[in-house]
RNA sequence: GCCCUUGUAGCUCAGCGGUAGAGCACUCCCUUGGUAAGGGAGAGGUCUCGGAUUCAAAUUCCGACGAGGGCACCA
């Protein structure tokens, strides 16, 4: 006689074990029809499984977040159902739900093409329209094993091996197709309607490139057709912000076939780069950093000492001269230790902060390259803080604030923070790792920030905090970072004299705010959709002549503006003003100045903002004032 | 690096066995026009590269290189 408590507090007693479906039916037919699954004492539960004890029950429909996830998960099974009908020899591996969709990893000798994707989608459409019931079999591990042995589903068998012996395993029967899942799943395919298979990709069994290659089919699914269409439109719109597309359209940068992964900055892009660099320079000055510059190519012996040669040899570009081998530097830290080592250092010199806009080369795998986001040559806004153990906490804390201050300037509202701890392959004792990880954890916890732990993902020399941002398609890119390193100073003999006149090794903090200029500008292009605030805009103002009579005035104003240090251009072509405005607008120039006879009479210019706002007529001193104010704001919305 | 896709004028793309086409941009001419496209003419490509098939290849096949989407990697 289970007593069921519903979310509104009402209770219902049933004569015999009852399913969520039946509970919903007892409330109303409409609800019963919409029921996808439920929660029994806060645990997700299939709609058609019996509940034989008193419980709190929540009914889940497609309107719930869990509901839509269940729908997506069930669609993954439908890939299985369809694909096995079309290609009986394949083996199903794993098919989870992801953000806004699902995928299924499949082992198949035959390689799927986009045409197959269409076929599979058609087959799924056919299957869901039959509105079949999804049946649940709860079986022992032994029975499950037998089922998948008969079906030669070797990957499912491997998954079963890792499941504990006791307890039941849920098998979901989609007609002749059987899949294994923790569930729950929809009770009938009539809940599955609005989906689209999106893309095909390779993957590896258990995410390990040593294992079998699998083929992954990605899809998305939604409760309503409108939601599906909105999602697809959203992706389309987001693609328009792609920094590679905008970079080309606005002549910011390009990448040539001869140097994959390396950036040719055009005048427009380089302007942004320099403004950004000067902004960081100001920040460094205010925060007591000293800028240095170190060589591009350094003898391999230094990299052997630092440990990089051992671990990253294949990922470094090398060159040789006479009898020596050099590595084109993949990082700046060993060089910074060299600079630190010049002259004897006292504890009074610490913390010593050495910064460099360091150009690094890393031979990234070809498949990893991605516009400005992942390149083979990048410039870090790098710095190394040499300090004592006692100073770590403060330095890390100050740095986190600094990152937030800088990111705020660009209006990032979502900064993803992750703490990565000791990897398997590492240098340094466990005692040192304990201390380093503790320092970072405490710095984060003292700030009341949301952060995520990534065990085993730290650098080989120390743990790190990463600050990541999302691009237009929600892909996450690490930008800022701070890493604690007790090892490098020891390996490279960095020392200072302490209060007791004894030599000690300093601790080294590796840190970057933007990460690399390339990646950060890539993110910025997408963030602003290339509509840069005036302090960053490659061209800040363009002066348009209305007739040829106004050409000289345009040129004169332009010269004054440029001498004053603003980035001004003219458009004195023989075109109508509407045409020039259109071009300047498409060119994303923040301020447009129009000069006709009327303006010339009063030695002024008519101003228009990028969004079309009329800013009135202004003489030069007022124009300077206006631009100065806009620059000062740096596009911050406050 | 792995799997799928892909590489034609500066850009976006069409052509998919009979030695190249559009729109925009560019140059010149007419037009001197007041806040998102005035009109006309012209120039521009050994169709990424290397092989193979064929009387004939941008078009089919193989390979290399680059690019796109994922996966793996990311000091």
Tab-separated table of C-alpha atoms in Angstrom, chain A residues 113-564:
chain	number	residue	atom	x	y	z
A	113	UNK	CA	29.333	9.947	-44.702
A	114	UNK	CA	26.947	12.904	-44.487
A	115	UNK	CA	24.601	10.995	-46.825
A	116	UNK	CA	24.378	8.252	-44.220
A	117	UNK	CA	23.422	10.868	-41.672
A	118	UNK	CA	20.433	11.814	-43.812
A	119	UNK	CA	19.463	8.159	-44.180
A	120	UNK	CA	19.716	7.600	-40.447
A	121	UNK	CA	17.652	10.685	-39.757
A	122	UNK	CA	14.973	9.472	-42.163
A	123	UNK	CA	14.925	6.078	-40.497
A	124	UNK	CA	14.564	7.632	-37.055
A	125	UNK	CA	11.667	9.706	-38.352
A	126	UNK	CA	10.010	6.551	-39.610
A	127	UNK	CA	10.541	4.758	-36.292
A	128	UNK	CA	9.244	7.503	-34.016
A	129	UNK	CA	6.075	7.843	-36.041
A	130	UNK	CA	5.069	4.279	-35.198
A	131	UNK	CA	4.715	5.417	-31.567
A	132	UNK	CA	6.093	2.225	-30.128
A	133	UNK	CA	6.412	1.562	-26.420
A	134	UNK	CA	9.905	1.511	-24.974
A	135	UNK	CA	9.968	-1.538	-22.721
A	136	UNK	CA	12.201	-1.910	-19.723
A	137	UNK	CA	13.776	-5.193	-18.739
A	138	UNK	CA	15.421	-5.283	-15.340
A	139	UNK	CA	17.928	-8.087	-15.425
A	140	UNK	CA	20.906	-9.427	-13.539
A	141	UNK	CA	24.427	-8.728	-14.708
A	142	UNK	CA	24.624	-12.329	-15.908
A	143	UNK	CA	21.517	-12.012	-18.033
A	144	UNK	CA	22.641	-8.667	-19.431
A	145	UNK	CA	25.949	-10.205	-20.376
A	146	UNK	CA	24.153	-13.051	-22.129
A	147	UNK	CA	21.939	-10.625	-24.044
A	148	UNK	CA	24.836	-8.625	-25.395
A	149	UNK	CA	26.940	-11.710	-26.074
A	150	UNK	CA	24.157	-12.994	-28.305
A	151	UNK	CA	24.122	-9.649	-30.068
A	152	UNK	CA	27.905	-9.467	-30.249
A	153	UNK	CA	27.851	-5.987	-28.670
A	154	UNK	CA	31.433	-6.163	-27.466
A	155	UNK	CA	31.531	-2.597	-26.207
A	156	UNK	CA	28.397	-3.042	-24.125
A	157	UNK	CA	30.012	-6.132	-22.610
A	158	UNK	CA	33.041	-4.082	-21.634
A	159	UNK	CA	30.759	-1.574	-19.923
A	160	UNK	CA	28.948	-4.343	-18.057
A	161	UNK	CA	32.259	-5.666	-16.737
A	162	UNK	CA	32.679	-2.465	-14.782
A	163	UNK	CA	29.232	-2.646	-13.190
A	164	UNK	CA	29.057	-4.250	-9.717
A	165	UNK	CA	27.697	-7.828	-9.636
A	166	UNK	CA	24.778	-7.163	-7.316
A	167	UNK	CA	21.755	-5.128	-8.349
A	168	UNK	CA	19.767	-5.019	-11.533
A	169	UNK	CA	20.696	-3.585	-14.893
A	170	UNK	CA	18.104	-1.750	-16.972
A	171	UNK	CA	17.781	-2.864	-20.565
A	172	UNK	CA	15.610	-0.733	-22.794
A	173	UNK	CA	13.843	-2.527	-25.622
A	174	UNK	CA	13.213	-0.414	-28.674
A	175	UNK	CA	11.392	-3.144	-30.555
A	176	UNK	CA	14.172	-5.476	-31.776
A	177	UNK	CA	16.937	-3.144	-30.571
A	178	UNK	CA	18.165	-3.427	-27.003
A	179	UNK	CA	20.282	-0.837	-25.256
A	180	UNK	CA	21.583	-0.654	-21.746
A	181	UNK	CA	21.175	2.444	-19.639
A	182	UNK	CA	20.780	3.737	-16.166
A	183	UNK	CA	17.726	5.543	-17.539
A	184	UNK	CA	15.109	6.745	-17.282
A	185	UNK	CA	13.797	6.859	-20.814
A	186	UNK	CA	10.583	7.950	-22.443
A	187	UNK	CA	7.834	5.313	-22.218
A	188	UNK	CA	6.841	5.749	-25.855
A	189	UNK	CA	8.425	7.289	-28.937
A	190	UNK	CA	5.514	9.668	-29.336
A	191	UNK	CA	7.434	11.920	-26.908
A	192	UNK	CA	10.246	12.071	-29.439
A	193	UNK	CA	9.585	14.417	-32.301
A	194	UNK	CA	11.763	17.501	-32.700
A	195	UNK	CA	15.336	16.558	-33.453
A	196	UNK	CA	18.077	16.874	-36.012
A	197	UNK	CA	21.256	14.939	-36.556
A	198	UNK	CA	23.977	17.536	-36.791
A	199	UNK	CA	27.398	16.213	-37.467
A	200	UNK	CA	29.689	13.290	-37.811
A	201	UNK	CA	33.046	12.982	-36.156
A	202	UNK	CA	35.694	10.554	-35.110
A	203	UNK	CA	36.251	9.660	-31.489
A	204	UNK	CA	38.064	7.108	-29.387
A	205	UNK	CA	36.768	4.396	-27.085
A	206	UNK	CA	36.884	5.797	-23.566
A	207	UNK	CA	38.450	8.976	-24.920
A	208	UNK	CA	41.840	7.402	-25.314
A	209	UNK	CA	43.638	7.687	-28.642
A	210	UNK	CA	45.378	4.346	-27.991
A	211	UNK	CA	41.983	2.628	-28.110
A	212	UNK	CA	39.672	1.789	-31.002
A	213	UNK	CA	38.574	4.591	-33.287
A	214	UNK	CA	34.845	5.128	-33.146
A	215	UNK	CA	32.462	7.199	-35.193
A	216	UNK	CA	30.343	9.714	-33.404
A	217	UNK	CA	26.973	10.970	-34.550
A	218	UNK	CA	25.847	14.229	-32.942
A	219	UNK	CA	22.261	15.378	-32.730
A	220	UNK	CA	20.055	17.877	-30.984
A	221	UNK	CA	16.510	17.431	-29.698
A	222	UNK	CA	13.905	19.687	-28.139
A	223	UNK	CA	10.462	19.491	-26.638
A	224	UNK	CA	8.866	21.763	-29.219
A	225	UNK	CA	9.448	22.424	-32.866
A	226	UNK	CA	9.916	26.108	-32.162
A	227	UNK	CA	12.669	25.359	-29.674
A	228	UNK	CA	14.449	23.228	-32.240
A	229	UNK	CA	14.182	25.936	-34.871
A	230	UNK	CA	15.285	28.604	-32.406
A	231	UNK	CA	18.307	26.510	-31.550
A	232	UNK	CA	19.255	26.044	-35.194
A	233	UNK	CA	18.832	29.774	-35.870
A	234	UNK	CA	20.893	30.585	-32.804
A	235	UNK	CA	23.764	28.447	-34.100
A	236	UNK	CA	23.509	30.080	-37.512
A	237	UNK	CA	23.592	33.539	-35.952
A	238	UNK	CA	26.517	32.605	-33.729
A	239	UNK	CA	28.476	31.436	-36.738
A	240	UNK	CA	28.284	34.949	-38.123
A	241	UNK	CA	30.387	36.107	-35.184
A	242	UNK	CA	33.162	33.668	-35.985
A	243	UNK	CA	36.429	35.554	-35.571
A	244	UNK	CA	37.908	33.900	-38.647
A	245	UNK	CA	35.083	35.210	-40.814
A	246	UNK	CA	35.138	38.671	-39.229
A	247	UNK	CA	38.924	38.724	-39.297
A	248	UNK	CA	38.797	38.283	-43.053
A	249	UNK	CA	35.899	40.686	-43.634
A	250	UNK	CA	37.514	43.463	-41.644
A	251	UNK	CA	41.093	42.796	-42.728
A	252	UNK	CA	42.297	42.097	-39.196
A	253	UNK	CA	44.579	39.135	-39.864
A	254	UNK	CA	45.089	36.145	-42.099
A	255	UNK	CA	46.877	32.822	-42.011
A	256	UNK	CA	48.759	31.664	-45.065
A	257	UNK	CA	49.170	28.080	-46.196
A	258	UNK	CA	52.919	28.389	-45.870
A	259	UNK	CA	52.800	28.958	-42.128
A	260	UNK	CA	49.846	27.094	-40.670
A	261	UNK	CA	48.927	28.207	-37.207
A	262	UNK	CA	50.869	31.462	-37.426
A	263	UNK	CA	49.287	34.842	-37.792
A	264	UNK	CA	49.856	37.579	-40.327
A	265	UNK	CA	48.473	40.662	-38.613
A	266	UNK	CA	47.129	43.265	-41.016
A	267	UNK	CA	47.149	46.956	-40.069
A	268	UNK	CA	43.651	46.802	-38.570
A	269	UNK	CA	44.301	43.766	-36.415
A	270	UNK	CA	47.726	44.977	-35.398
A	271	UNK	CA	46.186	48.213	-34.161
A	272	UNK	CA	43.955	46.282	-31.796
A	273	UNK	CA	46.906	44.156	-30.743
A	274	UNK	CA	49.005	47.213	-29.892
A	275	UNK	CA	46.253	49.022	-28.030
A	276	UNK	CA	45.698	45.894	-25.990
A	277	UNK	CA	49.396	45.512	-25.317
A	278	UNK	CA	49.720	49.087	-24.152
A	279	UNK	CA	46.723	48.635	-21.905
A	280	UNK	CA	48.368	45.604	-20.303
A	281	UNK	CA	51.616	47.588	-19.979
A	282	UNK	CA	49.762	50.186	-17.925
A	283	UNK	CA	48.304	47.455	-15.749
A	284	UNK	CA	51.754	45.943	-15.243
A	285	UNK	CA	53.227	49.269	-14.223
A	286	UNK	CA	50.497	49.882	-11.701
A	287	UNK	CA	51.042	46.423	-10.228
A	288	UNK	CA	54.777	46.605	-9.810
A	289	UNK	CA	55.926	44.391	-12.649
A	290	UNK	CA	59.106	45.000	-14.642
A	291	UNK	CA	59.100	44.282	-18.357
A	292	UNK	CA	61.938	42.291	-19.920
A	293	UNK	CA	62.730	40.662	-23.235
A	294	UNK	CA	64.402	37.291	-23.790
A	295	UNK	CA	65.646	35.359	-26.866
A	296	UNK	CA	63.566	33.290	-29.291
A	297	UNK	CA	66.045	30.464	-29.671
A	298	UNK	CA	67.782	28.949	-26.670
A	299	UNK	CA	70.251	26.053	-26.488
A	300	UNK	CA	68.615	22.733	-25.817
A	301	UNK	CA	70.647	22.270	-22.649
A	302	UNK	CA	68.469	24.826	-20.893
A	303	UNK	CA	65.345	22.890	-21.890
A	304	UNK	CA	66.940	19.683	-20.683
A	305	UNK	CA	67.571	21.260	-17.317
A	306	UNK	CA	64.076	22.698	-17.093
A	307	UNK	CA	62.515	19.349	-17.951
A	308	UNK	CA	60.802	20.558	-21.119
A	309	UNK	CA	63.078	18.642	-23.466
A	310	UNK	CA	62.139	15.433	-21.775
A	311	UNK	CA	58.432	16.016	-21.874
A	312	UNK	CA	57.748	18.257	-24.871
A	313	UNK	CA	60.615	17.552	-27.234
A	314	UNK	CA	58.329	16.617	-30.146
A	315	UNK	CA	56.199	19.671	-29.657
A	316	UNK	CA	59.071	22.128	-29.915
A	317	UNK	CA	60.456	23.640	-33.079
A	318	UNK	CA	64.194	23.274	-33.151
A	319	UNK	CA	66.987	24.718	-35.204
A	320	UNK	CA	70.707	24.232	-35.231
A	321	UNK	CA	73.821	26.189	-35.936
A	322	UNK	CA	77.383	24.926	-35.994
A	323	UNK	CA	77.317	22.077	-33.487
A	324	UNK	CA	74.510	23.274	-31.298
A	325	UNK	CA	70.822	22.533	-31.210
A	326	UNK	CA	68.428	25.228	-30.176
A	327	UNK	CA	64.773	25.130	-29.310
A	328	UNK	CA	62.591	27.991	-30.437
A	329	UNK	CA	61.191	28.836	-27.058
A	330	UNK	CA	57.825	27.222	-26.279
A	331	UNK	CA	57.581	29.131	-22.983
A	332	UNK	CA	59.333	32.029	-21.364
A	333	UNK	CA	59.868	30.693	-17.858
A	334	UNK	CA	63.377	29.232	-18.135
A	335	UNK	CA	64.568	32.490	-19.669
A	336	UNK	CA	62.956	34.466	-16.886
A	337	UNK	CA	64.795	32.376	-14.329
A	338	UNK	CA	68.002	33.238	-16.187
A	339	UNK	CA	67.176	36.924	-15.859
A	340	UNK	CA	66.377	36.452	-12.179
A	341	UNK	CA	69.748	34.753	-11.746
A	342	UNK	CA	71.654	37.840	-12.851
A	343	UNK	CA	73.147	39.302	-9.702
A	344	UNK	CA	72.590	38.168	-6.140
A	345	UNK	CA	69.025	38.498	-4.875
A	346	UNK	CA	67.996	39.258	-1.328
A	347	UNK	CA	64.714	38.387	0.357
A	348	UNK	CA	64.175	42.124	0.256
A	349	UNK	CA	63.910	41.913	-3.558
A	350	UNK	CA	60.944	39.559	-3.305
A	351	UNK	CA	58.363	39.362	-4.644
A	352	UNK	CA	60.123	40.138	-7.919
A	353	UNK	CA	57.769	40.286	-10.873
A	354	UNK	CA	59.270	39.916	-14.350
A	355	UNK	CA	56.948	40.377	-17.304
A	356	UNK	CA	57.436	39.754	-20.983
A	357	UNK	CA	55.257	39.906	-24.062
A	358	UNK	CA	56.894	36.667	-24.976
A	359	UNK	CA	56.503	35.182	-28.407
A	360	UNK	CA	56.399	31.386	-28.163
A	361	UNK	CA	56.290	28.618	-30.732
A	362	UNK	CA	54.709	25.255	-30.090
A	363	UNK	CA	54.311	22.613	-32.729
A	364	UNK	CA	50.653	21.929	-32.047
A	365	UNK	CA	49.047	18.943	-33.801
A	366	UNK	CA	47.557	20.026	-37.119
A	367	UNK	CA	44.076	18.966	-36.068
A	368	UNK	CA	44.211	21.271	-33.059
A	369	UNK	CA	44.737	24.492	-34.996
A	370	UNK	CA	41.815	26.877	-34.922
A	371	UNK	CA	42.002	30.438	-36.219
A	372	UNK	CA	43.451	32.727	-33.567
A	373	UNK	CA	42.332	30.445	-30.752
A	374	UNK	CA	44.873	27.697	-31.171
A	375	UNK	CA	48.024	28.641	-33.011
A	376	UNK	CA	51.631	27.558	-33.284
A	377	UNK	CA	53.095	30.976	-32.642
A	378	UNK	CA	51.564	33.197	-30.004
A	379	UNK	CA	52.537	35.983	-27.693
A	380	UNK	CA	51.762	35.593	-24.047
A	381	UNK	CA	51.256	38.482	-21.679
A	382	UNK	CA	53.507	36.419	-19.508
A	383	UNK	CA	55.100	37.139	-16.159
A	384	UNK	CA	56.828	35.218	-13.436
A	385	UNK	CA	56.619	36.203	-9.837
A	386	UNK	CA	59.574	35.109	-7.731
A	387	UNK	CA	58.528	35.034	-4.112
A	388	UNK	CA	58.758	33.221	-0.793
A	389	UNK	CA	56.355	30.506	0.261
A	390	UNK	CA	54.708	32.947	2.654
A	391	UNK	CA	54.032	35.383	-0.157
A	392	UNK	CA	52.252	32.909	-2.468
A	393	UNK	CA	48.798	33.389	-1.021
A	394	UNK	CA	48.863	37.158	-1.326
A	395	UNK	CA	50.282	37.113	-4.813
A	396	UNK	CA	47.707	34.630	-6.051
A	397	UNK	CA	44.924	36.571	-4.430
A	398	UNK	CA	46.042	39.892	-5.920
A	399	UNK	CA	46.400	38.269	-9.283
A	400	UNK	CA	42.870	36.869	-9.280
A	401	UNK	CA	41.562	40.381	-8.610
A	402	UNK	CA	43.672	41.694	-11.459
A	403	UNK	CA	42.259	39.145	-13.880
A	404	UNK	CA	38.738	40.109	-12.925
A	405	UNK	CA	39.511	43.798	-13.288
A	406	UNK	CA	40.901	43.312	-16.790
A	407	UNK	CA	38.125	40.968	-17.917
A	408	UNK	CA	35.538	43.403	-16.644
A	409	UNK	CA	36.894	46.000	-19.050
A	410	UNK	CA	35.759	43.772	-21.895
A	411	UNK	CA	32.399	42.945	-20.397
A	412	UNK	CA	32.846	39.206	-19.954
A	413	UNK	CA	30.060	38.049	-17.700
A	414	UNK	CA	30.973	34.396	-17.547
A	415	UNK	CA	34.487	33.506	-16.496
A	416	UNK	CA	35.053	29.788	-16.021
A	417	UNK	CA	37.511	29.054	-13.256
A	418	UNK	CA	39.192	25.693	-12.910
A	419	UNK	CA	41.817	24.377	-10.548
A	420	UNK	CA	44.027	21.674	-12.047
A	421	UNK	CA	45.992	19.458	-9.706
A	422	UNK	CA	48.969	17.105	-9.972
A	423	UNK	CA	49.212	14.996	-13.140
A	424	UNK	CA	50.710	11.521	-13.254
A	425	UNK	CA	53.848	12.650	-15.044
A	426	UNK	CA	55.312	15.398	-12.914
A	427	UNK	CA	58.412	16.746	-11.248
A	428	UNK	CA	58.712	17.662	-7.569
A	429	UNK	CA	57.881	15.854	-4.341
A	430	UNK	CA	54.373	15.158	-3.087
A	431	UNK	CA	55.057	17.468	-0.174
A	432	UNK	CA	55.665	20.355	-2.574
A	433	UNK	CA	52.523	19.510	-4.564
A	434	UNK	CA	50.498	19.438	-1.347
A	435	UNK	CA	51.666	22.920	-0.468
A	436	UNK	CA	51.114	24.326	-3.944
A	437	UNK	CA	47.638	22.915	-4.352
A	438	UNK	CA	46.676	24.145	-0.922
A	439	UNK	CA	47.846	27.666	-1.700
A	440	UNK	CA	45.720	27.865	-4.822
A	441	UNK	CA	42.668	26.263	-3.247
A	442	UNK	CA	42.742	28.690	-0.346
A	443	UNK	CA	43.180	31.704	-2.580
A	444	UNK	CA	40.089	30.663	-4.510
A	445	UNK	CA	38.031	29.806	-1.465
A	446	UNK	CA	38.826	33.123	0.173
A	447	UNK	CA	37.212	34.883	-2.761
A	448	UNK	CA	33.823	33.256	-2.772
A	449	UNK	CA	34.179	32.267	-6.418
A	450	UNK	CA	32.598	29.354	-8.210
A	451	UNK	CA	35.300	27.038	-9.442
A	452	UNK	CA	35.719	23.528	-10.689
A	453	UNK	CA	38.362	20.953	-9.783
A	454	UNK	CA	40.208	19.170	-12.567
A	455	UNK	CA	42.194	16.432	-10.912
A	456	UNK	CA	45.332	15.392	-12.756
A	457	UNK	CA	45.209	18.240	-15.252
A	458	UNK	CA	47.997	20.391	-13.808
A	459	UNK	CA	51.259	21.279	-15.521
A	460	UNK	CA	54.166	18.919	-14.950
A	461	UNK	CA	55.847	21.444	-12.662
A	462	UNK	CA	52.868	22.612	-10.652
A	463	UNK	CA	49.112	23.027	-10.171
A	464	UNK	CA	47.279	25.849	-11.853
A	465	UNK	CA	44.203	27.998	-11.829
A	466	UNK	CA	42.745	28.600	-15.281
A	467	UNK	CA	40.446	31.411	-16.302
A	468	UNK	CA	38.495	30.460	-19.401
A	469	UNK	CA	36.093	32.254	-21.709
A	470	UNK	CA	33.566	31.004	-24.241
A	471	UNK	CA	33.595	31.709	-27.956
A	472	UNK	CA	30.540	32.354	-30.134
A	473	UNK	CA	29.748	28.655	-30.349
A	474	UNK	CA	30.187	28.078	-26.630
A	475	UNK	CA	33.539	26.407	-26.958
A	476	UNK	CA	35.678	27.047	-23.914
A	477	UNK	CA	39.189	28.503	-24.267
A	478	UNK	CA	41.669	28.964	-21.462
A	479	UNK	CA	42.931	32.525	-21.297
A	480	UNK	CA	44.339	33.651	-17.954
A	481	UNK	CA	46.241	31.342	-15.652
A	482	UNK	CA	48.347	31.279	-12.528
A	483	UNK	CA	50.556	28.343	-11.687
A	484	UNK	CA	52.618	27.588	-8.632
A	485	UNK	CA	56.054	26.177	-9.315
A	486	UNK	CA	58.514	25.071	-6.647
A	487	UNK	CA	60.543	22.967	-9.067
A	488	UNK	CA	61.822	25.178	-11.838
A	489	UNK	CA	63.776	27.509	-9.511
A	490	UNK	CA	65.501	24.468	-8.030
A	491	UNK	CA	66.228	22.893	-11.405
A	492	UNK	CA	67.620	26.148	-12.759
A	493	UNK	CA	69.423	27.171	-9.561
A	494	UNK	CA	67.489	30.307	-8.742
A	495	UNK	CA	68.343	31.487	-5.235
A	496	UNK	CA	68.037	34.415	-2.918
A	497	UNK	CA	69.643	35.187	0.428
A	498	UNK	CA	67.204	35.036	3.313
A	499	UNK	CA	67.077	36.875	6.627
A	500	UNK	CA	69.531	34.413	8.174
A	501	UNK	CA	72.019	34.939	5.366
A	502	UNK	CA	71.267	31.526	3.911
A	503	UNK	CA	70.666	30.727	0.235
A	504	UNK	CA	67.168	29.579	-0.563
A	505	UNK	CA	65.179	28.812	-3.690
A	506	UNK	CA	62.319	31.188	-4.388
A	507	UNK	CA	58.920	29.945	-5.452
A	508	UNK	CA	57.925	30.871	-8.962
A	509	UNK	CA	54.421	31.832	-10.012
A	510	UNK	CA	53.734	31.609	-13.748
A	511	UNK	CA	50.882	33.871	-14.687
A	512	UNK	CA	49.132	35.424	-17.664
A	513	UNK	CA	46.057	37.628	-17.724
A	514	UNK	CA	45.003	37.477	-21.361
A	515	UNK	CA	46.855	34.237	-21.950
A	516	UNK	CA	47.897	34.968	-25.491
A	517	UNK	CA	47.152	38.053	-27.518
A	518	UNK	CA	46.063	35.859	-30.392
A	519	UNK	CA	43.472	33.895	-28.485
A	520	UNK	CA	42.257	36.855	-26.476
A	521	UNK	CA	41.765	38.983	-29.580
A	522	UNK	CA	39.953	36.048	-31.160
A	523	UNK	CA	37.567	36.031	-28.219
A	524	UNK	CA	37.252	39.821	-28.361
A	525	UNK	CA	36.351	39.803	-32.050
A	526	UNK	CA	33.516	37.385	-31.297
A	527	UNK	CA	32.492	39.173	-28.114
A	528	UNK	CA	32.133	42.508	-29.924
A	529	UNK	CA	31.148	41.004	-33.264
A	530	UNK	CA	33.977	43.201	-34.581
A	531	UNK	CA	32.106	46.325	-33.380
A	532	UNK	CA	34.987	47.382	-31.201
A	533	UNK	CA	34.603	50.112	-28.649
A	534	UNK	CA	36.367	53.205	-29.806
A	535	UNK	CA	39.526	52.701	-27.726
A	536	UNK	CA	40.168	49.423	-29.590
A	537	UNK	CA	38.668	50.236	-32.984
A	538	UNK	CA	41.239	50.126	-35.801
A	539	UNK	CA	39.660	53.257	-37.277
A	540	UNK	CA	37.988	55.493	-34.736
A	541	UNK	CA	36.439	58.067	-37.040
A	542	UNK	CA	35.953	58.462	-40.758
A	543	UNK	CA	35.260	61.808	-42.457
A	544	UNK	CA	32.998	61.780	-45.468
A	545	UNK	CA	32.893	64.535	-48.058
A	546	UNK	CA	29.530	65.349	-49.596
A	547	UNK	CA	30.856	66.957	-52.744
A	548	UNK	CA	34.315	67.552	-54.145
A	549	UNK	CA	34.171	71.043	-52.638
A	550	UNK	CA	34.545	69.458	-49.196
A	551	UNK	CA	37.583	67.318	-49.879
A	552	UNK	CA	40.131	69.784	-48.544
A	553	UNK	CA	38.239	70.302	-45.274
A	554	UNK	CA	38.003	66.539	-44.773
A	555	UNK	CA	41.722	66.173	-45.308
A	556	UNK	CA	42.467	69.076	-42.974
A	557	UNK	CA	40.335	67.679	-40.117
A	558	UNK	CA	41.742	64.224	-40.729
A	559	UNK	CA	45.268	65.510	-40.384
A	560	UNK	CA	44.475	67.333	-37.145
A	561	UNK	CA	42.850	64.224	-35.695
A	562	UNK	CA	45.755	61.980	-36.608
A	563	UNK	CA	48.308	64.425	-35.251
A	564	UNK	CA	46.365	64.421	-31.991
